[in-house]
Each structure stands twice: as C-alpha cells, then as structure tokens.
Amino acid sequence: MRIFEKVTEFFLKGYKSNAMNDIAQLINSAADAEYCDILLYEKHKDQFRVVGTSGEKEKIGSLKIDSKSLKNYSHVVRLVYSDQLLGALILEKPRNLNLQEIVDELSFSLWWVNKFIELQNVSEKYHSMNELTNVFYNSVDKEQFKIEMVKVIARVLNADTVIFFERNGEEYVFSSSFGISKDQLLFERVKYTHPFFSKVERAEGGTLDIKSRIDFLDISVKSLMAIPLKTQERIIGIIVVLNKISPEGYRTQYSFDEFDLSILHEISRRVTLGYTRLEYQEGLRREVEKLRNYTKSYQELIQQQQLYLKKMDLVHSISNAMRASYDPNNVYKTLLLGLTSGRGLGFNRALLLIKDKKTESLVGKIWLGPESGDDITEIWKEAEKRAMSYGDFSQFLREEALMLDAGKGLTKRIEGKVFTYKEHPVLERVVLRRRLIHISPSLAKSMEDSIRDLLNLLEVEEFVVIPLVGRWDTIGVLILDNRFTRTPILEADIEVLRIIADSAGLAIENAMNYEELRKKTESLEQQKNMIEYLRKFSDSILQNLTTAVIVIDRSGKVIECNRKVEQLLGLPKERVLGSSYTDFGETFENIFEVAMKVFEKGETITLSRYRVETSQGERYFDTKYSPLWDLTGSTINGVIVTLDDVTQQFKFEQERKDKEKLAVLGEMSARVAHELRNPITVIGGFLGRLKKNISDPEAREKYLNILSNEVENLQNIVSEILEFSKNIRKLDIISLQLNDLIDEVIFLMQDKANKGGIKIENLLSPLPEIEVDRNRIKRVLINLIQNAIEATQQNGKIIIKTQRDNDKVIVSIFNTGEPISEDVMRGIFIPFYTTKTYGTGLGLPICKKIIEDEHGGRIWVEPKPDGTQFSFELPIKRGN
Amino acid sequence: MKKTKILVIDDEQNLRLLMSEELKDLGYEVETASDANEALEKFDRSNFDLVTIDIEMPGKNGIELAGILRQKYPGLRIVLLTAYSHYKYDLASWAADAYVVKSADLTELKDTIKKLLQM
C-alpha cells in the first residue's frame, strides 16, 4: 500500500515530491540493481518520461524516451494494467528479477490514480458545466452573458485565455474575453473569410491545435481550441480557448486534449442554447416591450380619440347653440364662449374679426378672455361653476351668450379696429386661401418682423388663426391663444378647430343672412304698411272730400271718381267708372268737355261759379281741370276734374250782397240827403238872393249861373243815385275786342290828360274777344281813367295794361298819384265814400256794380310803391 | 265900433259864396276858407268872433276843427253846419255853441248867429 500512497502523492504534488524516487529506490533495492528509473507513458506523444529514479536526479521530468528507443535498454519492465500501458521501469544490471508483485502494485496504482484523476476531471468539468448552466440562467442579458460565458469557459477548461468573437454580418467582431483585454488584440474585427475563422466555422466539433500560430494575438500558443457557436440558421460567433493552465501535480498531458474539446463542444452547445435563449428572451422582451408600447400608444390613441370625441361633442354643442340664435351678435358670443369656456375647448382668449367686403379688411368685433393674468383662476372657477350648473352645455352657451356683455374688457382694445389682410403674411392666407394657420413659438420667432402687429396685439408666442368660412366666402377670422396658461396648442385641437371653423362660418353666415332678410322683410313690411296706409289715407280723403273728384282719360273714359261724384251723378261708382264723360247728360257733358282741352294745352283750367241744373235743382260749382301726368312727367294720362259745390256759398254770397245792398241803401239815404241838401241849400239860398237883388243885372246873371250849375249838379246826383239803386238792367251783350275799346276811351280822355301834363301809356297784350255790354264797360273805363287823371299830379303818368289769364282778361290802370290810405281804400267802392270835392261819390261803386254784378268779373284797388293801381278782370266767355 | 268878424268854412264854393253874401248883408265882416287848414291859417293872421264849420269836409272834418278852435280860442263862437240831422244832439253841447242843419231857408242860421253874437 505504500506504493499506492506514493503514486497518489506524486500525482497531487508533481516533481517536487520525492514519492516516485522513493518507489524507484524501493524497486532498485528489491531488484538489487545499479539504478532504477520509473517512466510514465504519455500516450498523446507516444513517449515515456522519467518521473522518478534511484540514480541521477537530473533526468527526472526531462528525460523522454520513445517506445522504440526503450528497446535499447537491457532490462525494461512494462507497467500494464487492464491492457493499458501505463509506463515502464528501466533497471540497470538487476540481480533479482522477481519483482512481479511490486510491479503489479505499481501498475495498479498508476492505473487507478490516472483513472481517479480522469474521473475527478470529468466530474469537475461537469460540475463546471452545471455552473455554466447557472450562469446562463442567471444572466439577464446577452452582454452579461457574454462576459460570464468566457469566464466560465476559462475556469471549466482551465484555460489561460478565452475570446469570443461575434459574427456581425460578414465580419467577426471581438465581443468578450477572459485573460486578456481588448487592447491586446491586433485587430478587433475580421472578415469571415479569414483562414482561421473560416476553418473554425466549418469545424462542427471544433478544432484542437497544439503549438499553432494565430495572427490576431501576439502570444505563444501552447494549445488552442476553437469552436463555432451555431444554430440551425446561423453562426453566432466563435469561441477561441488558449493555453491550458497546468495543475500542481503530475499530468500525463498539459495541453488541451480531445476531452477538453469535447467539453468545449458541449459548452458551445449550451452557450448557443443559452445565447439563443437570451436572444429569444431579449426578442421576447422587445416584443413584450413593443407590445407594451403598442398597448400604451393604443391607450393613448384611445385617450386621444376619447378627447377628440369629447371635443367633437363640444363642437356639436357649440354648433347647436350657434344655430339656435339668429342674431349675429349672439352667434359670435356663443362661439367665443364655447371656445374659451373651461367646459368647452378651454382656450384662454378668443378674438373675432369680421371681414368688411367694401374695405377688404378685417374689423375687430369681440375679444373674449381675461384682461390680465391676475385672478384669472378665480374668474375661471366662477365661470366653471356656472357652466357646470347646466346639464346641457349648449343650453349654457345660449343663456350665457345672452347675458354676456361682450363690449367690455378686451373687446374695447379691438372694437372697430381695422386689420388689413391684403399682403399680410398670415391674414391674407387665412382670408383668401381659407387656411387655418397655427403660429407655433418657433414659427412666431422666424416670422417675428412680418407679424409684428399680431404679436404686439396678442403678446403671445403661440396662437391659431382660423378662417370662418361661409358658403361662398370667408366671413371673418378667429384668433385663439393660451396667453395665461401657456398650454401648447395640439394637433387634435387644430383638427377640432377646423371643423368648428366651418360650422361657425355657416352659422354666422346664416345669422347674418337672417338678419339681413329680417331687416329687408321688416322694411318691406313697413313699406307695405305705409303704402297701404297712404292708399287708405288718400282713398279716404278722396272718398270723403266734399269736392267731387273724377278722372277722365284721353279717350274720355272715367277711370276714377269719388263718393261725391256718385251723389252728384246719382249713379253708383261701378256705373260711373269706364263710362264716357258724354254718358251723364248734356249738362255734365259740357262740364267734362273742358277736360279734353287740358290734354291739348297741358295746363290747369279753372272755372268759377259754374252753374249746373241738376235733379236737385240749380247748383254752382267751382271747377278745376288738372292734368294727371305720368311718373316721368312727360305724358298726360288723364285729367283730374274737381267740382266744388259752392251752391251754398254762392247763395250766401248772394244773400250777403243783398243785405249789403240794403245796408248800403240805409247809409245811402243819409248820404243822399247830405248830397242833396248841399245843392238844395245853395239853390234855396241863391233863389232868395236872386229875389232880393233881382234888379241888379250883374247879380242876377251871377245867381242864375250858379243856380243852373247847381240844378245840373243835382240832376246828376239824382240820376246816379237812381242808376245805382236800380236792379241789374238788361245788358246789350256783344263780342268785342277790349283793347280797341280802351284805345277809344284813351282818345276821349287825352284832352283832359294833356291839360294836367299827364302822359297815358298803354301796354296792351293781344286779347281774345270778350262778351260784354260795350257801353257799360266803356263807362267803367272812362270812370277809372278820369279818376286816375284827377289823382295824378302835374307831369304824372298813367299806365294802362291788359293781359289774358286763362279764361279771363285783366285790365289795370296805374297812376303815379299820391298813394291812398288803407282806410280810404277799404271804403273806396262804397257809395258816397268819395273824398274828392267833385263828383257824386258814386263813380267807383257804379264801376263795381258793372264789373262784378253785371259781368261776373272782379274789381279791386292795390297800392303800388309809386302810385295806385285799379284793376278789373272779366271772364272771356259769359256764364249763364 | 269895430265890426264883428265871421269865418265861413265850407268845401262847397257856392255855399261859401251864399253864406258870406247873406252875412255881409247883416253887417258882419266875413272871410271864407275851403278846409280846416286854410281856416287855421286865417286864424293865425286875424281874430274872428264866430266861425261856421261844415262838418263834412275833406281832410280834417268839421268836428275835429271845432275841437281845435275851442281849445285855442275859448271865447270864439262856433256854429257847426251839417246836411245831416242826427249829429245835432250828440256834438253841439261840447264842441260847438250851435248846430245848424243846412236848409234852403237860411233864417235859422242867421238867427242863431245873431243870438250868439249878442251874448
């Protein structure tokens, strides 16, 4: 048993133990030889190495003898156990060769210890492999795995160095290493076609080289193993294992052997598995992560969609609220409230500009939002509370809009302010191209100078400008911002705004159209009412006029008449309208016939005191025939005949005249007495004096003259009084040319005028012949001209004028005498009113009687700046 | 003895002539005037004891003239003459000393004048 222990010791401690020498001494003693060497067979080199001797110690470990050379020794004992060559004994000159027992013991010991070590190795390696498995399981990622992997391989295989090159596309790239650092490599990456790598790639079970050379590492290689990590589809990489670390004890072999390679192979399979598992895990983790991300983004999407839906719902509410109002102002307010309310889209501020078509600009309308950042949370909280008290947001907007006074606050800053959009970098695009423009902070910065106006107004870096588009055109522009909260404006908001912009545009347009329509309707209604009112009014006036009004057209047909006409003609209106004017009897035919003259002349004709015999007896009318011009005033469509029944008036006038006459008579009797008393006194007086002085021829002559004058005077007075008091006498009517008569009278009076140095001028216009009593009119003319001569001072002037006035002629006699007082003028036509010392005082009263009573004319007196003018007018055609 | 002076004021020439002849026959000194203005002019130049004034005259009528004369010459006898009879009781008392209606018989006028001048 001593031998077994010694062998075990040698294998554990190696050459530094003396165990093998002890055994050699023992065998040498037993063989009684000169010396004894113990050699162990190193199978992979097919050589025997001296590990112990009783002789010279120098040979131990260094003397190696191959199988053939061994035969040269005289005494060699082979150490064999269980058919396995384990070593040999070299004996020099042995004397005793009975060594079987000791040789057997040594052989068995060698075999067993070898076996033991081998088993121990295997068990150790499998244990390490187990450890490797743990490493695989414990590695959470590939990187850690790669680092751990090379460590474990080195430990398991007792390798000095382990390098892992990973295949990446067409290259092998250094990935991890044990025993050396990355810096020691000559190159980190190499093409897969590199001879070494391509050789390893093809070697399924790996390669094993002793004392080979490698070009990527400058170290001496005692032994080398390399193996590809292969899955079915691809090569993951290559593991290179270098230089086995020698154990302390003796080993028959110090480089990597087939067993090591098989272990490496085993390891490579596990590593591949572990690697792919990790890869798979990582992929899985990635997939899970991806899935998780998908879920997350999906959830975000859902959230966004929900938000979007919520906003769309708001849009719907806002649109509904806008549609509920037909007042543009309310629609504006509703829209802005919807955009700024926390329950709505929640923008801080909303500015509305309305397009003015005429000036091609935008005009500030409403700006809703807090004026400053102070206390806005309070304001918003308050507004929120109100908003939340409504179940229906739409309802809230409608009511809030009605209550909202949008004219205050921010609105004051922009109300009526004009923004020219032409050539404005933002507004023009919005208005003309109907584009929504989102000015982001970066955009604002880059456009800073060109949109200075907007930036100054808004004092924000981010805002949205939205066109409000109607059916045909842009109606206005909305500008939204988050001045106070600085909340960024999101793409989702923009989408919602796009929709609301369209719907708001239509709502505003509708409201505007409605407003316009309402105004138009209102004005039409008013016009209609006014027309109706005026029609009724004028109809009522027409119907209730005491004047009979009848309209006759060019063909002589009655086209309109009033109630008075019905009464007058004794016919209902239906019978009157459409009838010819000749259908109402001779009397009316005569009246209406005058109307036809108006068509020729185009002038109004007036006839006064027209006497008509009607069924109700004698009536008097003042008639007027006026042309009814068309709207352009170019053609006469008809003639309006008005018949004013002045019968009553006429009768009153007659009565008044009669009464006046009576009064005049009363007064006249007194005046007559006066007028007569003077001549009578004179006559009586001088008759007395004549009697007294009858003998005096001179006195007699004088008194008789006086008496005859006074008698003549008396006669004149009496005859004039008679004449005046007489009723209208029978007139001798003839047609005559008045101008001729005037010339005749002027000729008669010329002498008298010449005596006073008075000039008589005549300005006679052509006149138609008139129907008058020649002598009576001559008397009037004589009277008036004589009066004029008498009233005119020396070298004065008398002007006689005639003119036609429609159906009348007017004669006026002007004198430059002293103007007469108003008082006198008033009584000038009253009998005996005269102030002159001659005449009877009946001249003018008689003229009045002739002109007015006998000829249906008129006589009057009027003061002129430089004299007095008497005038009279006479109808051309005598009435009945 | 100084002769009594009478002014006859009337617009009728023949009446002035008649009256002045009749009054001269009675021994008075008579002057005439055809209207109020002429009468006042005559008063400026000489004194009269009595005037006869026709009421109906152009210009200032007789009653007006009588009023003026009554104020200026309180001792002056004034006789108003008229063709009418209805003024008599209205006016004579204050404006004139007598009021005589013209008549073919001048006896009443002459008697009135005589009576007034004797007073």
PDB file of C-alpha atoms in Angstrom, chain A residues 677-800:
ATOM      1  CA  ARG A 677    -129.048 169.088 -49.037  1.00  0.00           C
ATOM      2  CA  ASN A 678    -125.983 170.984 -50.204  1.00  0.00           C
ATOM      3  CA  PRO A 679    -127.295 171.844 -53.687  1.00  0.00           C
ATOM      4  CA  ILE A 680    -130.741 172.408 -52.241  1.00  0.00           C
ATOM      5  CA  THR A 681    -129.330 174.834 -49.652  1.00  0.00           C
ATOM      6  CA  VAL A 682    -127.364 176.588 -52.314  1.00  0.00           C
ATOM      7  CA  ILE A 683    -130.291 176.683 -54.715  1.00  0.00           C
ATOM      8  CA  GLY A 684    -132.675 177.868 -51.999  1.00  0.00           C
ATOM      9  CA  GLY A 685    -130.195 180.454 -50.754  1.00  0.00           C
ATOM     10  CA  PHE A 686    -129.433 181.963 -54.104  1.00  0.00           C
ATOM     11  CA  LEU A 687    -133.094 181.913 -55.109  1.00  0.00           C
ATOM     12  CA  GLY A 688    -133.631 184.114 -52.043  1.00  0.00           C
ATOM     13  CA  ARG A 689    -130.743 186.325 -53.016  1.00  0.00           C
ATOM     14  CA  LEU A 690    -131.982 186.485 -56.608  1.00  0.00           C
ATOM     15  CA  LYS A 691    -135.302 187.686 -55.346  1.00  0.00           C
ATOM     16  CA  LYS A 692    -133.571 190.256 -53.174  1.00  0.00           C
ATOM     17  CA  ASN A 693    -131.276 191.501 -55.921  1.00  0.00           C
ATOM     18  CA  ILE A 694    -133.479 190.946 -58.959  1.00  0.00           C
ATOM     19  CA  SER A 695    -132.915 194.495 -60.058  1.00  0.00           C
ATOM     20  CA  ASP A 696    -129.143 194.163 -60.144  1.00  0.00           C
ATOM     21  CA  PRO A 697    -128.399 192.678 -63.590  1.00  0.00           C
ATOM     22  CA  GLU A 698    -124.900 191.637 -62.655  1.00  0.00           C
ATOM     23  CA  ALA A 699    -126.007 189.822 -59.535  1.00  0.00           C
ATOM     24  CA  ARG A 700    -128.939 188.328 -61.393  1.00  0.00           C
ATOM     25  CA  GLU A 701    -126.567 186.965 -64.056  1.00  0.00           C
ATOM     26  CA  LYS A 702    -124.246 185.539 -61.385  1.00  0.00           C
ATOM     27  CA  TYR A 703    -127.003 183.975 -59.331  1.00  0.00           C
ATOM     28  CA  LEU A 704    -128.717 182.430 -62.395  1.00  0.00           C
ATOM     29  CA  ASN A 705    -125.442 180.816 -63.449  1.00  0.00           C
ATOM     30  CA  ILE A 706    -124.897 179.429 -60.008  1.00  0.00           C
ATOM     31  CA  LEU A 707    -128.472 178.206 -59.897  1.00  0.00           C
ATOM     32  CA  SER A 708    -128.311 176.422 -63.272  1.00  0.00           C
ATOM     33  CA  ASN A 709    -124.987 174.748 -62.272  1.00  0.00           C
ATOM     34  CA  GLU A 710    -126.387 173.588 -59.000  1.00  0.00           C
ATOM     35  CA  VAL A 711    -129.543 172.255 -60.645  1.00  0.00           C
ATOM     36  CA  GLU A 712    -127.490 170.330 -63.152  1.00  0.00           C
ATOM     37  CA  ASN A 713    -125.373 169.005 -60.344  1.00  0.00           C
ATOM     38  CA  LEU A 714    -128.488 167.988 -58.517  1.00  0.00           C
ATOM     39  CA  GLN A 715    -129.802 166.224 -61.602  1.00  0.00           C
ATOM     40  CA  ASN A 716    -126.564 164.270 -61.997  1.00  0.00           C
ATOM     41  CA  ILE A 717    -126.682 163.184 -58.433  1.00  0.00           C
ATOM     42  CA  VAL A 718    -130.240 162.087 -58.676  1.00  0.00           C
ATOM     43  CA  SER A 719    -129.689 160.180 -61.887  1.00  0.00           C
ATOM     44  CA  GLU A 720    -126.625 158.429 -60.476  1.00  0.00           C
ATOM     45  CA  ILE A 721    -128.453 157.523 -57.343  1.00  0.00           C
ATOM     46  CA  LEU A 722    -131.241 156.174 -59.466  1.00  0.00           C
ATOM     47  CA  GLU A 723    -128.827 154.300 -61.617  1.00  0.00           C
ATOM     48  CA  PHE A 724    -127.093 152.775 -58.627  1.00  0.00           C
ATOM     49  CA  SER A 725    -130.242 151.807 -56.803  1.00  0.00           C
ATOM     50  CA  LYS A 726    -131.757 150.235 -59.861  1.00  0.00           C
ATOM     51  CA  ASN A 727    -131.646 146.458 -60.231  1.00  0.00           C
ATOM     52  CA  ILE A 728    -129.361 144.944 -62.877  1.00  0.00           C
ATOM     53  CA  ARG A 729    -130.651 146.290 -66.076  1.00  0.00           C
ATOM     54  CA  LYS A 730    -130.888 144.408 -69.310  1.00  0.00           C
ATOM     55  CA  LEU A 731    -127.476 144.266 -70.861  1.00  0.00           C
ATOM     56  CA  ASP A 732    -126.674 144.535 -74.505  1.00  0.00           C
ATOM     57  CA  ILE A 733    -124.001 141.803 -74.791  1.00  0.00           C
ATOM     58  CA  ILE A 734    -121.772 141.745 -77.830  1.00  0.00           C
ATOM     59  CA  SER A 735    -118.361 140.232 -78.621  1.00  0.00           C
ATOM     60  CA  LEU A 736    -115.713 142.869 -78.797  1.00  0.00           C
ATOM     61  CA  GLN A 737    -112.015 143.481 -78.705  1.00  0.00           C
ATOM     62  CA  LEU A 738    -111.387 145.126 -75.351  1.00  0.00           C
ATOM     63  CA  ASN A 739    -108.105 146.673 -76.449  1.00  0.00           C
ATOM     64  CA  ASP A 740    -109.985 148.647 -79.144  1.00  0.00           C
ATOM     65  CA  LEU A 741    -112.412 149.971 -76.573  1.00  0.00           C
ATOM     66  CA  ILE A 742    -109.545 151.029 -74.320  1.00  0.00           C
ATOM     67  CA  ASP A 743    -107.870 152.888 -77.195  1.00  0.00           C
ATOM     68  CA  GLU A 744    -111.138 154.694 -77.874  1.00  0.00           C
ATOM     69  CA  VAL A 745    -111.504 155.808 -74.253  1.00  0.00           C
ATOM     70  CA  ILE A 746    -107.882 156.934 -74.039  1.00  0.00           C
ATOM     71  CA  PHE A 747    -108.504 159.051 -77.117  1.00  0.00           C
ATOM     72  CA  LEU A 748    -111.559 160.571 -75.432  1.00  0.00           C
ATOM     73  CA  MET A 749    -109.655 161.396 -72.286  1.00  0.00           C
ATOM     74  CA  GLN A 750    -106.495 162.592 -73.957  1.00  0.00           C
ATOM     75  CA  ASP A 751    -107.512 166.249 -73.815  1.00  0.00           C
ATOM     76  CA  LYS A 752    -108.136 166.159 -70.141  1.00  0.00           C
ATOM     77  CA  ALA A 753    -104.845 164.413 -69.510  1.00  0.00           C
ATOM     78  CA  ASN A 754    -102.907 166.821 -71.662  1.00  0.00           C
ATOM     79  CA  LYS A 755    -104.269 169.704 -69.588  1.00  0.00           C
ATOM     80  CA  GLY A 756    -102.634 168.245 -66.492  1.00  0.00           C
ATOM     81  CA  GLY A 757     -99.487 167.405 -68.448  1.00  0.00           C
ATOM     82  CA  ILE A 758    -100.198 163.727 -67.757  1.00  0.00           C
ATOM     83  CA  LYS A 759     -98.901 161.028 -70.041  1.00  0.00           C
ATOM     84  CA  ILE A 760    -101.022 157.980 -70.740  1.00  0.00           C
ATOM     85  CA  GLU A 761     -99.074 154.843 -71.700  1.00  0.00           C
ATOM     86  CA  ASN A 762    -100.693 151.678 -72.876  1.00  0.00           C
ATOM     87  CA  LEU A 763     -99.208 148.177 -72.672  1.00  0.00           C
ATOM     88  CA  LEU A 764    -101.930 146.146 -74.307  1.00  0.00           C
ATOM     89  CA  SER A 765    -101.430 142.394 -74.851  1.00  0.00           C
ATOM     90  CA  PRO A 766    -103.388 140.611 -77.560  1.00  0.00           C
ATOM     91  CA  LEU A 767    -106.718 139.541 -76.132  1.00  0.00           C
ATOM     92  CA  PRO A 768    -109.456 137.317 -77.375  1.00  0.00           C
ATOM     93  CA  GLU A 769    -112.822 138.885 -77.994  1.00  0.00           C
ATOM     94  CA  ILE A 770    -114.950 139.043 -74.915  1.00  0.00           C
ATOM     95  CA  GLU A 771    -118.682 139.076 -74.415  1.00  0.00           C
ATOM     96  CA  VAL A 772    -119.691 142.287 -72.657  1.00  0.00           C
ATOM     97  CA  ASP A 773    -122.069 145.265 -72.761  1.00  0.00           C
ATOM     98  CA  ARG A 774    -119.977 147.785 -74.639  1.00  0.00           C
ATOM     99  CA  ASN A 775    -121.412 150.946 -73.111  1.00  0.00           C
ATOM    100  CA  ARG A 776    -121.245 149.719 -69.572  1.00  0.00           C
ATOM    101  CA  ILE A 777    -117.596 148.689 -69.838  1.00  0.00           C
ATOM    102  CA  LYS A 778    -116.822 151.967 -71.624  1.00  0.00           C
ATOM    103  CA  ARG A 779    -118.312 153.795 -68.678  1.00  0.00           C
ATOM    104  CA  VAL A 780    -116.103 151.873 -66.263  1.00  0.00           C
ATOM    105  CA  LEU A 781    -113.043 152.704 -68.329  1.00  0.00           C
ATOM    106  CA  ILE A 782    -113.963 156.392 -68.518  1.00  0.00           C
ATOM    107  CA  ASN A 783    -114.575 156.468 -64.805  1.00  0.00           C
ATOM    108  CA  LEU A 784    -111.301 154.806 -63.863  1.00  0.00           C
ATOM    109  CA  ILE A 785    -109.173 156.810 -66.279  1.00  0.00           C
ATOM    110  CA  GLN A 786    -110.846 160.027 -65.198  1.00  0.00           C
ATOM    111  CA  ASN A 787    -110.203 159.188 -61.562  1.00  0.00           C
ATOM    112  CA  ALA A 788    -106.618 158.443 -62.451  1.00  0.00           C
ATOM    113  CA  ILE A 789    -106.188 161.748 -64.209  1.00  0.00           C
ATOM    114  CA  GLU A 790    -107.699 163.554 -61.272  1.00  0.00           C
ATOM    115  CA  ALA A 791    -105.494 161.746 -58.765  1.00  0.00           C
ATOM    116  CA  THR A 792    -102.309 162.316 -60.758  1.00  0.00           C
ATOM    117  CA  GLN A 793    -100.264 165.394 -60.173  1.00  0.00           C
ATOM    118  CA  GLN A 794     -98.797 167.566 -62.898  1.00  0.00           C
ATOM    119  CA  ASN A 795     -96.484 165.670 -65.292  1.00  0.00           C
ATOM    120  CA  GLY A 796     -97.533 162.360 -63.796  1.00  0.00           C
ATOM    121  CA  LYS A 797     -98.058 159.153 -65.648  1.00  0.00           C
ATOM    122  CA  ILE A 798    -100.860 156.729 -66.219  1.00  0.00           C
ATOM    123  CA  ILE A 799    -100.137 153.183 -67.441  1.00  0.00           C
ATOM    124  CA  ILE A 800    -102.920 151.030 -68.851  1.00  0.00           C
TER     125      ILE A 800
END
